[in-house]
PDB file of C-alpha atoms and ligand atoms in Angstrom:
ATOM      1  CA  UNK A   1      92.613  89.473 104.762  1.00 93.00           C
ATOM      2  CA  UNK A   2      93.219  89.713 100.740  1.00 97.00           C
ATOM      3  CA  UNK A   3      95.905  88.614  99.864  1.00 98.00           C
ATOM      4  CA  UNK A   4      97.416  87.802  96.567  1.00 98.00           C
ATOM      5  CA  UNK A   5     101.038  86.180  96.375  1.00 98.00           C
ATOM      6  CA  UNK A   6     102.711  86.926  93.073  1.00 97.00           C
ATOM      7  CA  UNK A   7     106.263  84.743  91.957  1.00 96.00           C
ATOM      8  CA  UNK A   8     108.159  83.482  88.860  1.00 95.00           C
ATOM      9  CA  UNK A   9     107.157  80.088  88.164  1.00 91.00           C
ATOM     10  CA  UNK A  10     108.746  77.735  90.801  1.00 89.00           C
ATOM     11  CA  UNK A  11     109.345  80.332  93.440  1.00 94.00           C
ATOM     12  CA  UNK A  12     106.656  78.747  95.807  1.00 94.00           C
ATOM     13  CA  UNK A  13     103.550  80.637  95.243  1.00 94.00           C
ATOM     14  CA  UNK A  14     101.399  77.618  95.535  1.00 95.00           C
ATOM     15  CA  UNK A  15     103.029  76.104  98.604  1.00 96.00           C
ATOM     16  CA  UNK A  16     103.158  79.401 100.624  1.00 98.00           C
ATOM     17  CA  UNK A  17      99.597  80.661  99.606  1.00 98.00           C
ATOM     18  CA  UNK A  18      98.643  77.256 100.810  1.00 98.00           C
ATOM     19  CA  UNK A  19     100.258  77.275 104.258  1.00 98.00           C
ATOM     20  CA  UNK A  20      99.212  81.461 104.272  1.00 98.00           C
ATOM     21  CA  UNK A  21      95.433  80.634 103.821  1.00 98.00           C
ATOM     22  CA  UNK A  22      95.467  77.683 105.971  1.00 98.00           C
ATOM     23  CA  UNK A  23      97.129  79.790 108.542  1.00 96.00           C
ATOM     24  CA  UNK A  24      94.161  83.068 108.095  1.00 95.00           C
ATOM     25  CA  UNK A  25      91.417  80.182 107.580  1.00 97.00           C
ATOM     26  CA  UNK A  26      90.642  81.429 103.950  1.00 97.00           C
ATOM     27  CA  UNK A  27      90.345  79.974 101.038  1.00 97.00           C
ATOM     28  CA  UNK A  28      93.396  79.632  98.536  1.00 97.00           C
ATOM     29  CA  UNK A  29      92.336  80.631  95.222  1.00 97.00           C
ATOM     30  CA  UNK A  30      94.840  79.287  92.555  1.00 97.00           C
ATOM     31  CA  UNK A  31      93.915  79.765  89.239  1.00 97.00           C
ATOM     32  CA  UNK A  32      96.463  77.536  87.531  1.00 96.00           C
ATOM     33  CA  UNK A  33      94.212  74.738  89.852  1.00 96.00           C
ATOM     34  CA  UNK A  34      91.101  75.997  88.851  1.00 97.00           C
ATOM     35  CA  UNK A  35      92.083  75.508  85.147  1.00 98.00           C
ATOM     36  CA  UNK A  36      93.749  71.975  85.732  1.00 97.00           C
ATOM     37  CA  UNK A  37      90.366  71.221  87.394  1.00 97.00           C
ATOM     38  CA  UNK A  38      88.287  72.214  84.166  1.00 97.00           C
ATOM     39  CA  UNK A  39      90.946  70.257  82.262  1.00 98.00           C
ATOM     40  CA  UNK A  40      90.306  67.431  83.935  1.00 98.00           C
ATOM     41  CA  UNK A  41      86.538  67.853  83.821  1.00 98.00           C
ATOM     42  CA  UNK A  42      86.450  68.171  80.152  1.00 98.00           C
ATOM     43  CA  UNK A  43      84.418  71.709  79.903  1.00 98.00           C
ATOM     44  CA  UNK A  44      84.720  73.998  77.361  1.00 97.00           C
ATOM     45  CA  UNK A  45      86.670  76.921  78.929  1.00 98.00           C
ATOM     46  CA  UNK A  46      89.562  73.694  79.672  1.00 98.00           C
ATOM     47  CA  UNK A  47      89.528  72.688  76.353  1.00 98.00           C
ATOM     48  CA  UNK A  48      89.971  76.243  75.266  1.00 98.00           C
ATOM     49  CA  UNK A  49      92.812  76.649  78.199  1.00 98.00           C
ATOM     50  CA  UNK A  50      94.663  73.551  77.786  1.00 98.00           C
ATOM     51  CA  UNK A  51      96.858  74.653  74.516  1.00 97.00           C
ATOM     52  CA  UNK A  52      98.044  77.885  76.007  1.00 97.00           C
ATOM     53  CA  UNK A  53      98.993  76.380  79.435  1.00 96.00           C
ATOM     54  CA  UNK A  54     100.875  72.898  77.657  1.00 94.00           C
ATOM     55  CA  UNK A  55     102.752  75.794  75.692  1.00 93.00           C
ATOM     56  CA  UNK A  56     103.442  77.640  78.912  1.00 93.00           C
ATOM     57  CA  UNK A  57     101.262  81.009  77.122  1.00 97.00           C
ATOM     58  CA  UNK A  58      98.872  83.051  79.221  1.00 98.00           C
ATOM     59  CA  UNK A  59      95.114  82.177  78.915  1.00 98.00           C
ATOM     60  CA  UNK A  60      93.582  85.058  77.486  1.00 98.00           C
ATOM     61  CA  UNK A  61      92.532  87.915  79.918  1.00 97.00           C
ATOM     62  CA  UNK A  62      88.662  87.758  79.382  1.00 96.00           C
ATOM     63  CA  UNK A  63      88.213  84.084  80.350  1.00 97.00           C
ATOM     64  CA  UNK A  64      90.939  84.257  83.062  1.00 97.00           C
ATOM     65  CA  UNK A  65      88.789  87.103  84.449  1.00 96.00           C
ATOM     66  CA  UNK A  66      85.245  85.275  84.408  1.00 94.00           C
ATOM     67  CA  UNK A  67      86.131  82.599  85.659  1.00 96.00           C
ATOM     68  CA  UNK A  68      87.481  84.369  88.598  1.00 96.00           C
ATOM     69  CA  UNK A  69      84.950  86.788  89.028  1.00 93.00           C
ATOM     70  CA  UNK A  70      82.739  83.713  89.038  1.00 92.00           C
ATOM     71  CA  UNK A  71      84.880  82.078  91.900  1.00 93.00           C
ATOM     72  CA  UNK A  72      85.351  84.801  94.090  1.00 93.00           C
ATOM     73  CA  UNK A  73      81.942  86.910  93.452  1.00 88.00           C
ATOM     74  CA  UNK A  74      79.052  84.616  93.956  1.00 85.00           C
ATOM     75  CA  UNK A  75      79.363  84.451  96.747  1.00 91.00           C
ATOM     76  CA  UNK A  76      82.444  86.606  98.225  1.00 91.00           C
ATOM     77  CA  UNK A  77      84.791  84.532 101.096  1.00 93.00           C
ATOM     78  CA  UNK A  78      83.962  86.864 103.744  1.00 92.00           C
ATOM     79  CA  UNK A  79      87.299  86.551 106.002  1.00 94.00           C
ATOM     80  CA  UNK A  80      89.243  87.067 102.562  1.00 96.00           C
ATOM     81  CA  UNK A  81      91.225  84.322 100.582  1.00 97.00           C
ATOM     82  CA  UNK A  82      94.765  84.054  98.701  1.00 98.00           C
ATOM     83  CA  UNK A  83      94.867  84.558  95.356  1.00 97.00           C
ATOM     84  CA  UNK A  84      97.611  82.691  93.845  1.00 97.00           C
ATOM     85  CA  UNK A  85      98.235  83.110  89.871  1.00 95.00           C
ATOM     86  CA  UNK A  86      96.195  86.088  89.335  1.00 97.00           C
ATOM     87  CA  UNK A  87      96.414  88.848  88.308  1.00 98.00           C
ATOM     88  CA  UNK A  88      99.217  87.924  86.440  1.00 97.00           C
ATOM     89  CA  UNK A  89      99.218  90.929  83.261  1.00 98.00           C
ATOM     90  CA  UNK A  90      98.641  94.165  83.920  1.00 98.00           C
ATOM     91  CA  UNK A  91      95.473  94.344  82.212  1.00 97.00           C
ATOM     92  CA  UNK A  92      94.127  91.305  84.742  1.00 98.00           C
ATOM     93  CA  UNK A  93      95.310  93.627  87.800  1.00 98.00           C
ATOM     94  CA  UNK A  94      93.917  96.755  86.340  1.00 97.00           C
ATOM     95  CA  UNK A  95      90.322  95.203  85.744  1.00 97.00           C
ATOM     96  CA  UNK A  96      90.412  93.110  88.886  1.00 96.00           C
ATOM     97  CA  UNK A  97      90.921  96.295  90.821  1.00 96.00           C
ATOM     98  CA  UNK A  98      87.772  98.319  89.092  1.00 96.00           C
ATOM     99  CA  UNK A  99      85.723  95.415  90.110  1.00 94.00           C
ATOM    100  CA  UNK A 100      86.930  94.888  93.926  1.00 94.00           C
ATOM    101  CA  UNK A 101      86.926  98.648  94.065  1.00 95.00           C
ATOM    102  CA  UNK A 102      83.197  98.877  93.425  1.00 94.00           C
ATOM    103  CA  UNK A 103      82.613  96.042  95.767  1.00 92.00           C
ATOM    104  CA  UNK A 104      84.729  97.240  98.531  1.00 93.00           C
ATOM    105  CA  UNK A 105      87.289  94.007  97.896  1.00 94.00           C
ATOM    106  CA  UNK A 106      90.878  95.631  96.827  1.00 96.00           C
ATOM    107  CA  UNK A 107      93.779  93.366  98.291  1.00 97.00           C
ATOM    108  CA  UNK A 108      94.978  94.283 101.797  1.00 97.00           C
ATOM    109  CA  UNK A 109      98.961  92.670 100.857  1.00 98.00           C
ATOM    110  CA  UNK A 110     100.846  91.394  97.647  1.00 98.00           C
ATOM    111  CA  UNK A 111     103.518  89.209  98.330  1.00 98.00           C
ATOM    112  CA  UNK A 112     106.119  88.744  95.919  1.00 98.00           C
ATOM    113  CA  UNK A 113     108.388  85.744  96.764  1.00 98.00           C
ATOM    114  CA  UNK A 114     111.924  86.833  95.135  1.00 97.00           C
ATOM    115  CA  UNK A 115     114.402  84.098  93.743  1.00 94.00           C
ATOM    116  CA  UNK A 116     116.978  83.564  91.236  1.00 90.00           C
ATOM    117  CA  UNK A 117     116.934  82.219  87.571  1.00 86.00           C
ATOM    118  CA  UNK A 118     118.824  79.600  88.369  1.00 87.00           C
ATOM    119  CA  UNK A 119     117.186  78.146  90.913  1.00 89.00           C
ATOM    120  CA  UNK A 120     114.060  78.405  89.474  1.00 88.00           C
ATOM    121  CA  UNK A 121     114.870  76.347  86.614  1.00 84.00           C
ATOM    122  CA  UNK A 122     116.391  73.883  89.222  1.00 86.00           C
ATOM    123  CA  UNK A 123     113.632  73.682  91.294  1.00 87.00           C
ATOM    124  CA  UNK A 124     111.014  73.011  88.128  1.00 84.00           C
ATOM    125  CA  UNK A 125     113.097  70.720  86.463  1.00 84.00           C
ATOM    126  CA  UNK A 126     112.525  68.427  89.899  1.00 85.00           C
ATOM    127  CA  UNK A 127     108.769  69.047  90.066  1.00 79.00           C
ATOM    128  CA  UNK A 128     107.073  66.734  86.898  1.00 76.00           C
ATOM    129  CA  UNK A 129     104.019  68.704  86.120  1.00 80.00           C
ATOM    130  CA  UNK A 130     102.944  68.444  82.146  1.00 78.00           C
ATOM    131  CA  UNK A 131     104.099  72.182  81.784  1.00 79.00           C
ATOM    132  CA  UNK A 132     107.270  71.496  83.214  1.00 79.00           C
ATOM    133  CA  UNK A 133     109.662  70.392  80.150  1.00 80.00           C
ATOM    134  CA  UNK A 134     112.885  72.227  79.762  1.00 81.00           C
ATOM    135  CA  UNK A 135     111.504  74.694  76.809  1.00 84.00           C
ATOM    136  CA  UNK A 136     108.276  75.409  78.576  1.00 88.00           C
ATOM    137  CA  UNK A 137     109.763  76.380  81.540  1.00 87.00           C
ATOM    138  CA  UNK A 138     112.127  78.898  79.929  1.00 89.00           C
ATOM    139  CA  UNK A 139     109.459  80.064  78.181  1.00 93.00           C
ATOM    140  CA  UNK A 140     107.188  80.273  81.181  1.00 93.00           C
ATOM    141  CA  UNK A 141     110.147  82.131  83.233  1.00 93.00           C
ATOM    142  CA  UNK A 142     110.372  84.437  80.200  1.00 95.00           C
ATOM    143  CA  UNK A 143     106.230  84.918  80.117  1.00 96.00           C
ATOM    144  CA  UNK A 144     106.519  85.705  83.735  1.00 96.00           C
ATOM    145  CA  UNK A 145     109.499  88.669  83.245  1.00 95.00           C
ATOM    146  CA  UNK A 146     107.964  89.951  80.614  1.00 97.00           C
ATOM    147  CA  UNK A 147     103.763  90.075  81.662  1.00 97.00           C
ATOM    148  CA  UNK A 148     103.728  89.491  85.514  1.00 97.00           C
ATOM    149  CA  UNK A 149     107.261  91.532  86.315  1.00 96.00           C
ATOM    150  CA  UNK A 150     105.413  94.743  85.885  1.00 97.00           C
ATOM    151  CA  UNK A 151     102.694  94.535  88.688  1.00 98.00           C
ATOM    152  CA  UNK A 152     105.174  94.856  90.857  1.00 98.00           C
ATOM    153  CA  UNK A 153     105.894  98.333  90.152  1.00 98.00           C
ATOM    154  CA  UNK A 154     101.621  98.787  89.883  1.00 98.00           C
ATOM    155  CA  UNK A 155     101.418  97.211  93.407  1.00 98.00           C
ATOM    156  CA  UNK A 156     104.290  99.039  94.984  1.00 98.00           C
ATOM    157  CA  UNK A 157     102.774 102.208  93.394  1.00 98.00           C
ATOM    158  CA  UNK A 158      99.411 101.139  95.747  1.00 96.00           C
ATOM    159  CA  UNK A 159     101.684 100.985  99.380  1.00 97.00           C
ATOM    160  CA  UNK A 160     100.147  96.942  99.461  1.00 98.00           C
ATOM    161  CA  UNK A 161     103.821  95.558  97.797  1.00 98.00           C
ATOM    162  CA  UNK A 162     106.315  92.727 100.516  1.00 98.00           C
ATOM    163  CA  UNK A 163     108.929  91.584  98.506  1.00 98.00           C
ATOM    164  CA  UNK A 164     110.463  88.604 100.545  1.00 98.00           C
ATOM    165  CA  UNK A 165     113.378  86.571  99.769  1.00 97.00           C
ATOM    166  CA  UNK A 166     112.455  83.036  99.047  1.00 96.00           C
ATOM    167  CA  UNK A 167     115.218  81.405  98.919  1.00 95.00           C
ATOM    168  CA  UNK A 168     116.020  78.948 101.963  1.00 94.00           C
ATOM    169  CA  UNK A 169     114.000  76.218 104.101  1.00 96.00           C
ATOM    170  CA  UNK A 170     110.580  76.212 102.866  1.00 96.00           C
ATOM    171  CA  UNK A 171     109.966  76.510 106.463  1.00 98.00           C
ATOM    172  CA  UNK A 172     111.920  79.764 107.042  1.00 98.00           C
ATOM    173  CA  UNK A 173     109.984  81.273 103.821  1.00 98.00           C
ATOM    174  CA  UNK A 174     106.951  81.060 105.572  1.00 98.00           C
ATOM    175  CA  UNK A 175     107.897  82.683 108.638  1.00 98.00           C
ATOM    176  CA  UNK A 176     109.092  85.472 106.632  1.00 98.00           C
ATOM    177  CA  UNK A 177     105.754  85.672 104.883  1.00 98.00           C
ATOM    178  CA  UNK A 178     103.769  85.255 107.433  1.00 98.00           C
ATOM    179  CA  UNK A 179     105.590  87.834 109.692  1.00 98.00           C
ATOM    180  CA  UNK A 180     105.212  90.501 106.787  1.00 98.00           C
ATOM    181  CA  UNK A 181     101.182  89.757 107.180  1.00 98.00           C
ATOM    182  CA  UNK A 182     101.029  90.052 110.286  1.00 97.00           C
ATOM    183  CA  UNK A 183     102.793  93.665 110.101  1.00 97.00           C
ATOM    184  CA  UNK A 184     100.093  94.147 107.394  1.00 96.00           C
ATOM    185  CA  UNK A 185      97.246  93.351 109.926  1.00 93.00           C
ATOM    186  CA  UNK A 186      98.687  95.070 113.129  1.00 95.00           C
ATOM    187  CA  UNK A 187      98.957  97.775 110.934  1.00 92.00           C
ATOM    188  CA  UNK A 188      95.232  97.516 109.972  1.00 85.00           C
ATOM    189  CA  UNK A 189      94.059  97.522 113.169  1.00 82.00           C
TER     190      UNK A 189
HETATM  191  P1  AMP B 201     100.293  78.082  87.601  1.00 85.65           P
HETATM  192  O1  AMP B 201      99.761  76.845  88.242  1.00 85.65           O
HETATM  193  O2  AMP B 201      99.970  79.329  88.374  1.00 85.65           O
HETATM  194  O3  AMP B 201     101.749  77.985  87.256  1.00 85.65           O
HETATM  195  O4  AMP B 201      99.510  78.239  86.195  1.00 85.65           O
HETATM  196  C1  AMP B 201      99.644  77.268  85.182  1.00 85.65           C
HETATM  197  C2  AMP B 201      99.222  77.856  83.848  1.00 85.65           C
HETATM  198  O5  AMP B 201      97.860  78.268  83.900  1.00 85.65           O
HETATM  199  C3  AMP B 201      99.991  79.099  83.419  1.00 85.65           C
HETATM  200  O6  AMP B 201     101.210  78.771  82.784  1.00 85.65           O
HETATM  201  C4  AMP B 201      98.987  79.721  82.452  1.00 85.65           C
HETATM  202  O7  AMP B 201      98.975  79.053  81.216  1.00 85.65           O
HETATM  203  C5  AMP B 201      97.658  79.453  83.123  1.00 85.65           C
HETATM  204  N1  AMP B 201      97.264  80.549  84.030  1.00 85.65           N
HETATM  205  C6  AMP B 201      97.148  80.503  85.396  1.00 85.65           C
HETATM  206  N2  AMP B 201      96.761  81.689  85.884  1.00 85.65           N
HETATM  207  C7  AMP B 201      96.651  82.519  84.820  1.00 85.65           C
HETATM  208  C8  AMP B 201      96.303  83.891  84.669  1.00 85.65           C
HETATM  209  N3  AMP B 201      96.005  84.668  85.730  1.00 85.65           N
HETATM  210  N4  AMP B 201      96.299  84.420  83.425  1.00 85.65           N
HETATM  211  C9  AMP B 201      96.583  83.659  82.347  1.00 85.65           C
HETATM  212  N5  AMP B 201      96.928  82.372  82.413  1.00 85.65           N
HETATM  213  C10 AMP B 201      96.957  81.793  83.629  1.00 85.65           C
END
């Protein structure tokens, strides 16, 4: 199972496509972790990453895209993973999908997890990561409307798009994304 799960900053992307890979026994593939990781390990494409992500910006496409294609190519999770983070511009999903195409790899289900503005900025405003200041998260809510919003319509255009409401128990979310993946997989087989 492929699965990527797409979401405004703060709607539970990470925590979902944790308990959703756990739960298929694949590997979740963040890419906001992958670049903390280089961060931390002091390598060239962090150094290059950490000013965009402390503003709340986009990394640029092309080293986004390597360093994915590097993950998730050499060598490919056979039972599938969770991509969490990416594709996250329309360029990113449009590339990504050239590549998986010729390697028999296009995602089986996107997940979008739906939630208000509000509550988004709530929920951030309690979590304490570096990129999670008051101007950096409007501006990352604002990134997200403006460069992520419109793979939704590119998704839903493929049949592969589950909007789900994520608002509620973290608990309850699950369920309701794990039900829509199994519909995917009944349907599959
Ligand atoms: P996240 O943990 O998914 O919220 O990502 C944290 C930050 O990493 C984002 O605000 C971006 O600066 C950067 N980032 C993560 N994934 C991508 C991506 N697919 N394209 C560009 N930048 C990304």
């Amino acid at each position: 199972m492929r699965v990527l799960m797409l979401g405004a900053p703060g709607s539970g992307k990470g925590t979902h496509g944790a308990r959703v890979a756990a739960r298929h026994g694949v590997p979740h593939v963040s890419t906001g972790e992958l670049l903390r990781e280089q961060i931390a390990a002091g390598s060239e494409l962090g150094r290059i990453a950490q000013p965009y992500m402390e503003r709340g910006d986009l990394v640029p496409d092309h080293l986004i895209l390597s360093m994915v294609v590097d993950r998730l190519m050499n060598p490919v999770p056979a039972a599938g993973y969770v991509l969490d983070g990416f594709p996250r511009t329309l360029p990113q999903a449009k590339a990504a999908y050239e590549v998986a195409l010729a390697a028999g790899l296009t995602l089986d289900a996107v997940v979008c997890l739906e939630i208000g503005h509000d509550e988004l900025i709530r929920r951030l405003s309690r979590r304490g990561r570096v990129d999670d200041t008051t101007e950096t998260i409007v501006h990352r809510i604002d990134v997200y409307e403006a460069q992520t919003l419109p793979l939704l319509d590119y998704y839903d255009g493929r049949g592969i798009l589950h909007r789900i409401d994520a608002l509620g128990a973290v608990d309850e979310v699950t369920a309701r994304v794990l039900n829509a993946l199994d519909r995917v997989a009944a349907e599959r087989a």
